[in-house]
XYZ file of C-alpha atoms in Angstrom:
718
model
C -23.783 -14.302 53.566
C -23.704 -12.092 56.647
C -20.292 -11.742 58.240
C -19.676 -13.092 61.731
C -19.526 -9.946 63.842
C -17.407 -10.230 66.988
C -16.319 -6.706 67.860
C -19.009 -4.236 68.979
C -19.491 -1.369 66.578
C -21.317 -0.175 63.443
C -20.858 -2.066 60.190
C -21.869 -1.075 56.649
C -23.068 -3.522 54.021
C -23.840 -2.478 50.422
C -26.695 -4.402 48.871
C -26.808 -4.857 45.078
C -30.273 -3.927 43.796
C -29.671 -3.194 40.121
C -28.740 -5.773 37.510
C -25.478 -5.362 35.590
C -25.632 -3.732 32.179
C -24.737 -4.859 28.669
C -22.215 -2.687 26.842
C -22.753 -2.619 23.093
C -19.699 -3.851 21.193
C -18.318 -2.050 18.151
C -20.032 -3.030 14.932
C -17.860 -1.667 12.112
C -14.201 -2.445 12.821
C -12.840 -3.881 9.571
C -9.660 -5.900 9.216
C -7.850 -5.131 5.947
C -5.650 -8.054 4.910
C -3.153 -7.276 2.162
C 0.222 -5.917 1.062
C 1.929 -2.760 2.308
C 5.072 -0.795 1.548
C 6.472 -1.586 4.982
C 5.295 -2.754 8.398
C 7.255 -0.799 10.963
C 6.499 0.828 14.290
C 9.795 1.151 16.166
C 11.960 -1.536 14.589
C 11.930 -2.465 10.908
C 9.377 -5.182 10.283
C 7.989 -5.315 13.819
C 4.397 -5.167 12.493
C 4.720 -7.984 9.947
C 1.682 -10.244 10.199
C 0.476 -8.477 13.349
C -3.087 -7.089 13.223
C -2.471 -3.425 14.013
C -5.197 -1.009 15.080
C -5.155 2.410 13.426
C -7.612 5.287 13.381
C -6.492 7.526 10.518
C -4.753 7.689 7.163
C -1.831 9.419 8.853
C -1.312 6.432 11.121
C -1.455 4.080 8.147
C 1.218 6.040 6.286
C 3.375 6.204 9.422
C 3.351 2.461 10.033
C 2.705 0.968 6.604
C 3.855 3.547 4.040
C 2.239 4.450 0.753
C 1.205 2.934 -2.554
C 3.594 1.227 -4.920
C 4.377 3.777 -7.669
C 3.118 3.037 -11.170
C 5.872 2.618 -13.756
C 3.940 1.995 -16.991
C 2.041 5.249 -17.571
C 2.534 6.493 -21.131
C 2.017 10.007 -22.475
C 1.450 10.968 -26.110
C 2.052 14.583 -27.128
C 1.003 15.734 -30.589
C 1.962 19.184 -31.903
C -0.049 20.545 -34.821
C 0.341 23.853 -36.657
C -3.001 25.655 -36.849
C -3.061 29.094 -38.494
C 0.649 29.447 -37.925
C 0.426 28.648 -34.215
C 1.461 25.461 -32.471
C -1.326 23.543 -30.720
C -0.302 20.851 -28.261
C -2.559 17.902 -27.503
C -1.685 15.669 -24.528
C -3.180 12.212 -24.039
C -2.331 10.069 -21.004
C -3.218 6.389 -20.981
C -3.948 4.123 -18.037
C -0.905 2.146 -16.829
C -0.322 -0.708 -19.246
C 0.607 -2.994 -16.334
C -1.030 -1.570 -13.236
C 0.501 -2.395 -9.878
C -1.712 -5.013 -8.182
C -1.325 -3.720 -4.620
C -4.396 -1.641 -3.727
C -4.281 -1.486 0.074
C -3.202 2.167 0.255
C -5.912 3.374 -2.137
C -8.481 1.180 -0.382
C -7.659 2.832 2.925
C -8.228 6.235 1.328
C -11.671 5.085 0.165
C -12.489 3.613 3.566
C -11.760 6.785 5.513
C -13.358 9.023 2.864
C -16.645 7.120 3.146
C -16.906 7.375 6.909
C -14.528 4.737 8.218
C -13.013 4.925 11.677
C -10.841 2.519 13.668
C -9.678 -0.532 11.739
C -7.014 -3.226 11.699
C -4.255 -3.683 9.132
C -2.610 -7.055 8.547
C 0.492 -6.762 6.355
C 1.032 -10.130 4.660
C 3.876 -8.901 2.425
C 5.942 -5.794 1.685
C 6.861 -4.141 -1.619
C 9.030 -1.291 -0.300
C 12.796 -0.983 0.043
C 13.134 -0.118 3.730
C 12.729 -3.647 5.103
C 14.374 -5.707 7.803
C 17.009 -8.269 6.867
C 14.594 -11.199 7.286
C 12.016 -9.743 4.916
C 11.871 -10.119 1.151
C 10.754 -7.305 -1.122
C 7.934 -8.303 -3.455
C 8.944 -7.275 -6.955
C 6.576 -9.361 -9.065
C 3.224 -10.567 -7.786
C 3.555 -13.669 -9.957
C 6.555 -14.796 -7.911
C 4.651 -15.169 -4.634
C 1.967 -17.474 -3.275
C -0.855 -15.007 -2.725
C -3.247 -17.575 -1.283
C -0.752 -18.649 1.373
C -0.138 -15.028 2.375
C -3.832 -14.156 2.587
C -4.665 -17.336 4.487
C -1.971 -16.581 7.041
C -3.339 -13.058 7.415
C -6.822 -14.467 7.954
C -5.479 -16.766 10.663
C -3.783 -13.776 12.302
C -7.092 -11.878 12.406
C -8.806 -14.853 14.052
C -6.708 -14.220 17.188
C -8.032 -10.664 17.612
C -11.486 -10.216 19.103
C -12.411 -6.677 18.035
C -12.647 -6.862 14.191
C -16.196 -7.238 12.899
C -15.606 -7.009 9.140
C -13.127 -8.858 6.907
C -11.773 -7.436 3.625
C -9.088 -8.375 1.093
C -8.257 -5.208 -0.910
C -5.432 -6.913 -2.843
C -7.215 -10.184 -3.569
C -7.928 -9.126 -7.155
C -4.235 -9.811 -7.821
C -5.081 -13.527 -7.653
C -5.184 -14.791 -11.227
C -7.495 -17.759 -10.662
C -11.234 -17.378 -10.064
C -11.294 -20.595 -8.057
C -8.474 -19.494 -5.752
C -9.968 -16.010 -5.409
C -13.329 -17.273 -4.167
C -11.733 -20.047 -2.103
C -10.213 -17.229 -0.058
C -13.634 -15.722 0.583
C -14.985 -19.142 1.509
C -12.301 -19.365 4.203
C -13.358 -15.939 5.475
C -17.027 -16.997 5.587
C -16.059 -20.135 7.495
C -14.227 -18.034 10.074
C -17.254 -15.758 10.413
C -19.517 -18.760 10.940
C -17.184 -20.216 13.547
C -16.625 -17.029 15.555
C -20.099 -15.542 14.923
C -18.871 -12.006 15.556
C -17.776 -10.814 12.110
C -18.963 -10.347 8.540
C -17.217 -10.559 5.168
C -17.525 -7.963 2.393
C -16.947 -9.683 -0.945
C -15.794 -8.286 -4.295
C -16.057 -9.839 -7.722
C -12.593 -10.689 -9.025
C -13.088 -8.497 -12.092
C -15.769 -6.836 -14.200
C -16.743 -6.693 -17.859
C -18.139 -3.332 -18.893
C -18.783 -4.530 -22.452
C -20.874 -7.600 -21.651
C -24.631 -7.173 -21.113
C -24.471 -10.117 -18.686
C -21.150 -9.893 -16.899
C -19.745 -13.441 -16.560
C -18.128 -12.443 -13.258
C -21.559 -12.642 -11.618
C -22.049 -16.260 -12.620
C -18.472 -17.103 -11.645
C -18.981 -15.748 -8.124
C -22.176 -17.753 -7.678
C -20.563 -20.907 -9.021
C -17.312 -20.688 -7.075
C -18.756 -19.871 -3.635
C -20.324 -23.219 -2.837
C -20.991 -23.011 0.897
C -24.395 -23.516 2.503
C -26.669 -20.797 3.843
C -25.234 -21.103 7.346
C -22.049 -19.627 5.884
C -23.526 -17.405 3.177
C -25.468 -15.365 5.746
C -22.140 -14.006 7.022
C -21.184 -12.277 3.779
C -22.408 -9.748 1.232
C -21.129 -9.190 -2.303
C -21.031 -5.838 -4.101
C -20.792 -5.105 -7.818
C -19.293 -3.553 -9.938
C -15.846 -2.045 -9.343
C -15.667 1.738 -8.975
C -13.946 4.512 -10.903
C -12.559 6.768 -8.200
C -11.079 10.266 -8.141
C -8.002 9.066 -6.264
C -4.625 9.943 -7.765
C -2.161 7.312 -8.866
C 1.166 7.245 -7.097
C 3.732 7.104 -9.882
C 7.441 7.306 -10.595
C 8.044 10.446 -12.669
C 11.148 8.942 -14.204
C 9.168 5.946 -15.454
C 6.452 7.949 -17.223
C 7.474 7.727 -20.885
C 6.641 10.393 -23.459
C 5.935 9.988 -27.155
C 6.132 13.347 -28.912
C 4.968 13.782 -32.501
C 5.747 17.044 -34.291
C 5.472 16.806 -38.057
C 6.172 20.487 -38.674
C 9.276 20.917 -36.544
C 10.975 17.669 -35.435
C 13.659 18.693 -32.967
C 14.632 15.403 -31.302
C 18.035 15.118 -33.005
C 19.071 18.676 -32.291
C 18.018 18.550 -28.637
C 19.711 15.188 -28.013
C 22.961 16.319 -29.608
C 23.040 19.647 -27.767
C 22.270 18.033 -24.421
C 24.935 15.365 -24.888
C 27.521 17.992 -25.717
C 26.600 19.890 -22.552
C 27.286 16.889 -20.304
C 30.772 16.996 -18.798
C 31.581 13.566 -17.426
C 35.272 14.392 -17.182
C 34.617 17.250 -14.753
C 32.384 15.080 -12.566
C 35.024 12.346 -12.451
C 37.835 14.835 -11.873
C 36.201 16.215 -8.746
C 36.391 12.705 -7.306
C 39.560 11.339 -8.847
C 41.929 13.762 -10.589
C 44.984 12.041 -12.063
C 46.193 15.044 -14.015
C 49.232 15.463 -11.777
C 52.443 13.587 -12.469
C 52.693 11.921 -9.090
C 49.697 12.792 -6.953
C 46.056 11.823 -7.072
C 43.726 14.689 -6.187
C 39.990 15.063 -5.630
C 37.550 14.196 -2.850
C 38.432 10.504 -3.006
C 42.109 11.337 -2.477
C 41.239 13.439 0.565
C 39.446 10.507 2.179
C 42.264 8.086 1.356
C 44.857 10.477 2.781
C 43.175 10.429 6.160
C 42.726 6.680 6.094
C 46.201 5.678 4.920
C 48.820 8.395 4.688
C 51.607 8.288 7.276
C 52.505 11.809 6.244
C 49.166 13.382 7.092
C 48.086 10.881 9.696
C 50.913 10.578 12.161
C 50.181 9.378 15.619
C 46.947 11.361 15.685
C 45.728 9.973 12.378
C 43.905 6.835 11.330
C 47.010 5.054 10.045
C 46.133 1.645 8.734
C 49.840 0.889 8.218
C 49.903 0.725 11.998
C 46.674 -1.256 12.239
C 47.985 -3.399 15.089
C 49.636 -0.607 17.002
C 48.048 1.462 19.708
C 49.246 4.760 18.264
C 46.044 5.527 16.344
C 43.889 8.075 18.065
C 40.098 8.047 17.481
C 39.488 11.060 19.667
C 39.734 14.755 18.956
C 39.248 16.384 15.560
C 40.651 13.684 13.277
C 37.487 11.551 12.895
C 35.424 14.722 12.434
C 37.773 15.792 9.623
C 37.322 12.380 8.042
C 33.560 12.830 8.281
C 33.799 16.157 6.432
C 35.862 14.563 3.680
C 33.348 11.722 3.368
C 30.498 14.213 3.032
C 32.370 15.926 0.171
C 33.070 12.571 -1.504
C 29.423 11.560 -1.222
C 28.363 14.870 -2.731
C 30.684 14.325 -5.690
C 29.532 10.722 -6.127
C 25.921 11.889 -6.097
C 26.738 14.488 -8.763
C 28.344 11.772 -10.903
C 25.280 9.549 -10.479
C 23.119 12.507 -11.521
C 25.249 12.886 -14.659
C 24.693 9.196 -15.353
C 20.920 9.777 -15.081
C 21.095 12.642 -17.591
C 23.078 10.472 -19.999
C 20.430 7.757 -19.719
C 17.688 10.263 -20.505
C 19.411 11.355 -23.714
C 20.423 7.836 -24.731
C 16.898 6.521 -24.262
C 15.495 9.482 -26.176
C 17.853 8.668 -29.040
C 16.880 5.000 -28.934
C 13.183 5.878 -28.955
C 13.628 8.222 -31.919
C 15.602 5.661 -33.887
C 13.212 2.812 -33.073
C 10.574 4.591 -35.134
C 12.621 3.755 -38.220
C 12.992 0.089 -39.154
C 16.222 0.837 -40.976
C 17.815 2.002 -37.755
C 17.358 -1.271 -35.839
C 21.067 -2.090 -35.931
C 21.946 1.392 -34.734
C 19.586 1.034 -31.773
C 21.180 -2.259 -30.780
C 24.609 -0.657 -30.813
C 23.522 2.199 -28.545
C 21.655 -0.142 -26.205
C 24.711 -2.327 -25.765
C 27.016 0.577 -25.013
C 24.492 2.148 -22.647
C 24.190 -1.135 -20.740
C 27.985 -1.364 -20.433
C 28.142 2.227 -19.174
C 25.397 1.634 -16.599
C 27.125 -1.470 -15.257
C 29.983 0.716 -14.032
C 27.436 2.346 -11.731
C 24.905 -0.393 -11.016
C 26.951 -3.581 -10.809
C 28.035 -5.136 -7.510
C 30.556 -2.996 -5.598
C 30.290 -0.208 -8.162
C 29.512 3.484 -7.726
C 25.821 3.410 -6.783
C 26.112 0.520 -4.344
C 29.150 2.089 -2.685
C 27.335 5.432 -2.506
C 24.344 3.890 -0.706
C 26.448 1.965 1.803
C 28.930 4.777 2.392
C 26.039 7.180 3.040
C 24.785 4.989 5.888
C 28.268 4.550 7.344
C 28.923 8.291 7.238
C 25.744 8.980 9.191
C 26.747 6.364 11.760
C 30.238 7.862 12.030
C 28.807 11.291 12.831
C 26.474 9.827 15.462
C 29.366 8.025 17.155
C 31.499 11.184 17.031
C 28.694 13.149 18.684
C 28.435 10.452 21.361
C 32.209 10.410 21.872
C 32.266 6.626 21.491
C 35.794 5.909 20.224
C 35.228 2.152 20.103
C 32.298 2.502 17.741
C 34.190 5.119 15.714
C 37.046 2.670 15.217
C 34.650 -0.166 14.361
C 32.646 1.768 11.781
C 35.875 2.910 10.132
C 37.699 -0.390 9.901
C 36.359 -3.307 11.968
C 32.653 -3.858 11.322
C 31.423 -6.247 8.639
C 30.482 -3.170 6.635
C 33.035 -0.419 7.220
C 34.325 2.762 5.631
C 37.739 1.378 4.694
C 36.265 -1.551 2.770
C 33.788 0.652 0.905
C 36.482 3.160 -0.083
C 38.688 0.291 -1.266
C 35.973 -0.589 -3.793
C 36.594 2.776 -5.467
C 40.393 2.723 -5.399
C 43.059 0.042 -5.091
C 45.770 1.131 -2.666
C 49.412 0.107 -2.998
C 50.822 0.206 0.510
C 54.361 1.624 0.895
C 57.156 -0.639 2.072
C 58.045 1.891 4.752
C 56.642 5.161 6.065
C 59.424 6.986 4.266
C 58.026 6.076 0.862
C 55.484 8.138 -1.021
C 51.956 8.279 0.366
C 49.821 5.371 -0.879
C 47.213 7.713 -2.313
C 49.639 8.656 -5.070
C 49.844 5.017 -6.116
C 46.102 4.421 -6.010
C 44.486 2.651 -8.951
C 41.172 4.315 -9.891
C 40.329 2.112 -12.848
C 36.609 2.343 -12.104
C 36.543 6.084 -12.818
C 38.865 5.792 -15.808
C 36.405 3.229 -17.176
C 33.481 5.599 -16.755
C 35.172 8.254 -18.879
C 36.184 5.764 -21.557
C 32.752 4.145 -21.681
C 31.079 7.547 -21.886
C 33.234 8.636 -24.800
C 32.316 5.464 -26.692
C 28.601 5.800 -25.910
C 28.459 9.474 -26.826
C 30.224 8.902 -30.127
C 27.752 6.164 -30.997
C 24.700 8.278 -30.182
C 25.883 11.460 -31.862
C 26.920 9.535 -34.967
C 23.575 7.790 -35.291
C 21.271 10.727 -34.615
C 23.305 13.282 -36.560
C 21.847 14.468 -39.822
C 24.130 13.086 -42.479
C 23.974 11.585 -45.934
C 23.502 8.081 -44.583
C 20.436 8.805 -42.403
C 18.927 12.021 -43.707
C 15.451 10.436 -43.745
C 15.499 9.284 -40.142
C 13.480 10.911 -37.371
C 11.213 13.074 -39.504
C 8.432 13.610 -36.957
C 9.877 13.281 -33.441
C 9.424 16.309 -31.202
C 12.003 17.509 -28.717
C 10.367 15.593 -25.833
C 10.167 12.274 -27.648
C 11.525 9.318 -25.681
C 12.002 11.294 -22.483
C 10.545 10.700 -19.052
C 8.251 13.049 -17.178
C 10.891 13.660 -14.524
C 13.474 14.712 -17.099
C 11.357 17.582 -18.509
C 10.391 19.150 -15.172
C 12.999 21.895 -15.449
C 13.304 22.140 -19.236
C 9.564 22.400 -20.056
C 7.687 23.093 -16.847
C 4.469 24.075 -18.621
C 4.147 20.738 -20.402
C 5.257 18.965 -17.243
C 2.368 20.454 -15.265
C -0.137 19.776 -18.049
C 0.881 16.117 -18.006
C 0.546 16.007 -14.220
C -2.989 17.345 -14.585
C -3.868 14.693 -17.158
C -2.444 11.922 -14.979
C -4.491 13.277 -12.085
C -7.613 12.992 -14.249
C -7.110 9.263 -14.812
C -9.818 7.313 -12.954
C -8.340 4.822 -10.516
C -10.492 1.687 -10.509
C -10.934 -0.133 -7.192
C -13.078 -3.000 -5.904
C -16.016 -1.642 -3.871
C -15.380 -3.484 -0.589
C -13.269 -0.773 1.067
C -15.799 1.948 0.258
C -18.570 -0.287 1.581
C -16.678 -0.840 4.837
C -16.661 2.931 5.240
C -20.388 3.075 4.461
C -21.087 0.414 7.091
C -19.191 2.484 9.663
C -20.956 5.718 8.664
C -24.455 4.237 8.734
C -23.776 2.496 12.043
C -22.620 5.795 13.531
C -25.395 7.958 12.079
C -28.351 5.597 12.466
C -27.382 2.254 13.962
C -26.295 -1.202 12.894
C -29.953 -2.093 12.360
C -30.240 0.396 9.471
C -29.543 -1.173 6.080
C -26.330 0.208 4.507
C -28.153 1.009 1.276
C -29.601 4.032 -0.543
C -26.398 5.725 0.584
C -24.080 7.828 -1.574
C -20.409 7.016 -2.113
C -17.619 9.563 -1.727
C -14.598 9.775 -4.071
C -16.480 7.823 -6.752
C -16.848 9.128 -10.305
C -19.078 6.285 -11.463
C -19.315 2.498 -11.399
C -17.311 0.718 -14.091
C -20.522 -0.948 -15.306
C -23.808 0.895 -15.703
C -26.290 -1.424 -14.001
C -29.840 -0.859 -15.234
C -33.140 -1.636 -13.526
C -33.429 -4.806 -15.586
C -29.814 -5.826 -14.964
C -30.296 -5.623 -11.217
C -33.183 -8.060 -11.261
C -30.769 -10.915 -11.891
C -28.256 -9.512 -9.426
C -30.641 -9.035 -6.527
C -32.549 -12.304 -6.870
C -30.837 -15.574 -7.687
C -33.575 -18.106 -8.341
C -31.098 -20.989 -8.474
C -29.109 -20.666 -5.246
C -30.259 -17.405 -3.707
C -26.837 -15.746 -3.865
C -27.844 -12.113 -4.058
C -25.308 -9.538 -5.229
C -25.788 -5.904 -4.254
C -25.522 -3.362 -7.048
C -23.907 0.049 -6.952
C -25.709 2.268 -9.448
C -25.612 5.787 -10.836
C -28.869 7.744 -10.749
C -29.492 11.016 -12.547
C -29.563 13.839 -10.039
C -28.722 11.531 -7.131
C -25.195 10.362 -7.802
C -23.746 6.959 -7.096
C -25.816 4.968 -4.620
C -25.535 1.592 -2.956
C -28.698 -0.062 -4.232
C -28.816 -3.394 -2.463
C -28.869 -4.650 1.123
C -28.832 -8.440 0.921
C -26.468 -11.074 2.205
C -25.415 -13.965 -0.014
C -28.260 -15.905 1.618
C -30.777 -13.959 -0.425
C -33.499 -16.615 -0.349
C -33.367 -17.058 3.427
C -36.205 -15.173 5.104
C -34.301 -15.041 8.383
C -30.915 -13.864 7.139
C -31.706 -12.153 3.844
C -30.651 -8.672 4.909
C -27.215 -7.400 5.887
C -28.593 -5.208 8.671
C -30.400 -8.126 10.337
C -27.319 -10.338 10.299
C -25.055 -7.599 11.620
C -27.516 -6.591 14.362
C -27.638 -10.186 15.554
C -23.826 -10.280 15.506
C -23.753 -7.178 17.688
C -26.463 -8.349 20.095
C -25.035 -11.844 20.443
C -21.501 -10.610 21.100
C -22.598 -7.851 23.491
C -24.823 -10.130 25.571
C -22.223 -12.904 25.492
C -19.517 -10.646 26.918
C -21.851 -9.243 29.580
C -22.964 -12.739 30.610
C -19.436 -13.962 31.284
C -19.602 -12.496 34.793
C -22.253 -15.067 35.676
C -20.113 -18.097 34.861
C -19.913 -20.269 38.016
C -22.571 -18.187 39.768
C -25.283 -20.253 41.504
C -27.658 -21.628 38.887
C -30.759 -20.522 40.777
C -33.599 -18.060 40.508
C -31.639 -15.153 41.949
C -29.095 -15.411 39.152
C -31.759 -16.007 36.513
C -33.590 -12.841 37.521
C -30.417 -10.769 37.324
C -29.462 -12.194 33.922
C -32.946 -11.690 32.515
C -33.145 -8.129 33.820
C -29.755 -7.329 32.319
C -30.742 -8.581 28.870
C -34.234 -7.025 29.089
C -32.718 -3.622 29.802
C -30.302 -3.888 26.883
C -32.965 -4.953 24.383
C -35.326 -2.264 25.650
C -32.672 0.312 24.815
C -32.370 -1.179 21.332
C -36.147 -1.055 20.924
C -36.230 2.604 21.901
C -33.473 3.322 19.374
C -35.618 1.777 16.644
C -33.767 -1.495 16.130
C -36.643 -3.773 17.179
C -40.146 -3.712 15.708
C -43.173 -3.605 17.989
C -45.432 -1.110 19.757
C -44.188 -2.305 23.144
C -41.039 -4.088 24.321
C -43.109 -7.205 24.943
C -44.019 -7.285 21.244
C -40.455 -6.550 20.105
C -38.493 -9.189 22.006
C -38.590 -11.804 24.727
C -36.062 -13.222 27.180
C -36.771 -16.542 28.876
C -34.725 -18.356 31.498
C -35.642 -20.694 34.328
C -36.418 -24.197 35.456
C -39.400 -25.590 33.611
C -39.158 -22.708 31.151
C -35.867 -23.149 29.307
C -34.161 -25.771 31.469
C -34.865 -29.134 32.974
C -33.507 -30.429 36.256
C -31.016 -32.436 34.244
C -29.736 -29.225 32.610
C -29.112 -27.764 36.056
C -27.291 -30.900 37.163
C -25.089 -30.661 34.085
C -24.241 -27.041 34.848
C -26.209 -25.534 31.960
C -27.993 -22.203 32.234
C -30.075 -21.875 29.078
C -31.388 -18.447 28.079
C -33.679 -18.009 25.098
C -33.770 -14.625 23.407
C -36.089 -13.686 20.568
C -35.840 -10.392 18.693
C -38.032 -8.839 16.017
C -35.296 -6.887 14.253
C -36.573 -4.226 11.862
C -36.155 -5.107 8.202
C -35.575 -2.715 5.319
C -38.426 -1.726 3.024
C -36.732 -3.118 -0.055
C -39.748 -2.777 -2.345
C -42.165 0.119 -1.909
C -45.344 -0.630 -3.840
C -47.740 2.237 -4.481
C -51.245 1.079 -5.437
C -53.417 3.579 -7.249
C -57.050 3.262 -8.274
C -59.911 5.431 -9.480
C -62.439 6.683 -6.983
C -65.996 7.536 -7.923
C -67.013 11.148 -7.560
C -69.178 11.562 -4.466
C -70.114 15.215 -4.681
């Protein structure tokens, strides 16, 4: 409407001549719902259950950590004498109990196959660095996987951008019914929101069965109608990838057979004799003097308690209620230095404990090979457990070391800040404080008066005395049992020097074998469900060609081969389901071509409208793009002026898609139509009710799934 002009002058009015445009929405933004090591941005746990957008593997590792290390990889080393020379054969087996959390590896596959921006929803954490309200997942059987995944799916519902839904860790679900119920929930969300698509895995695979039962199970368990099935595609089989396992070197066990020169006994005995527990303990707590306790622990206690060394400037806990203690100046910094030395000595003692465990377990492994030695093994195991308790039990060495390490770091930070209140609190007032942690290592007898002897001299260090005593008992038991003597001369006749050890323990002693084992572990194929790789393929094809191009006849990166070799005949029953139409797309290996995605159907394989993945996903894109662009017309006058603008906007967008090759037809008029108007798509009653009805028809290109070449003879004409 023209403005009411009242003041003489020149006025400018801008007249809108062009229709608004439709911006194409993203088409391949997957949401990965599963388990991560952590979920932290700035504060521990601040990304728990929050769909978080990332664009690279580096971002994933920064916010969500890495894979859970494997702990059940076993190595068998066999030494054989051939022509007087020793030949070593190394065989590494797949983890006997593989960790079920595959999110990290799945992200590697996604980015390797062309993936870009995506969302991560952490429904549980298996790492150690968690917030106090989080619970570390130790055993997947102890948690309700379905509840976690369902909550993650609900979290994704609240975010508009994701267009693909995946569950990399869903194969951890032990029940077929529960597994496919989860995918049914995802398909229902896709049907409701109409802007996303689900990539479905089979729960498992059977490489030995000519007709894998997992195919029939998928078709039986997903019982939704075609209105839901058109929003998902299934891929089969699982893939052997070149990705490397993350593993704990100290949990990789070695079996070493050497018939010609069994050295296990000699090596164990020599290594045990080289371990000096007494020296490690003495550096912390030396009670060799008649009256005084020495060592790094004594130095810390002196600064915490002694009236002689503390004085007014010290940290005198005898005068806890007085105001004479001074937390300024050099005294707290001196305490920090003493704590650093104590922590170093405690760490050295813990390292000695680790070495003892290596030798004890090697001895146990060697003896377990002989049935007659069962009682001896039990004796060593019991004494080793008692020894370890002195380190691992509540308020013992390792727990104190961990807590004291954190407190020492905090103390230094507060010293640097000059915050005397926080210095005082971290030393003696906080719930977790230095005084309390030190008191777990030594029991202090306070003097009746400052004139008496310093309390450090009366300290009770039973914990360290117990370590020495327990070690002596354990060592005697091991050396006695593995020693070559009349009573066990026939034991351990074929165990090599590495038998019963862990990979981490041989890194320095036999670096050559260590690296050979690492190579063999790196050669183990890591099997993953195909969904994450397919999400990457979707993103790559969308970027290179367009969402209208079928994501098929495309190679896969980081894949050695499928776990099941699907033949031409096998795929007939996968691609076409005559009973319910639930097509399953095969991933196949072809000679000279590599591993290709060889299927492009949705689960609605018998539906002529929604048979192909590319058609469904193009409609998702077009519907969402036009929907968002049309929101500006809500509450505009429902008249011809608005109808013309809306129609022109949609016409322009679909013309662009036609030019890109997404719509079939020699002209735009043959490729699509847009209708809107009174007497065309609406009645007068529709207008009265506030409805603007727009009909859009699109002839989306469809993949040439079957190329049929017809040959015939032709008569000679000349």
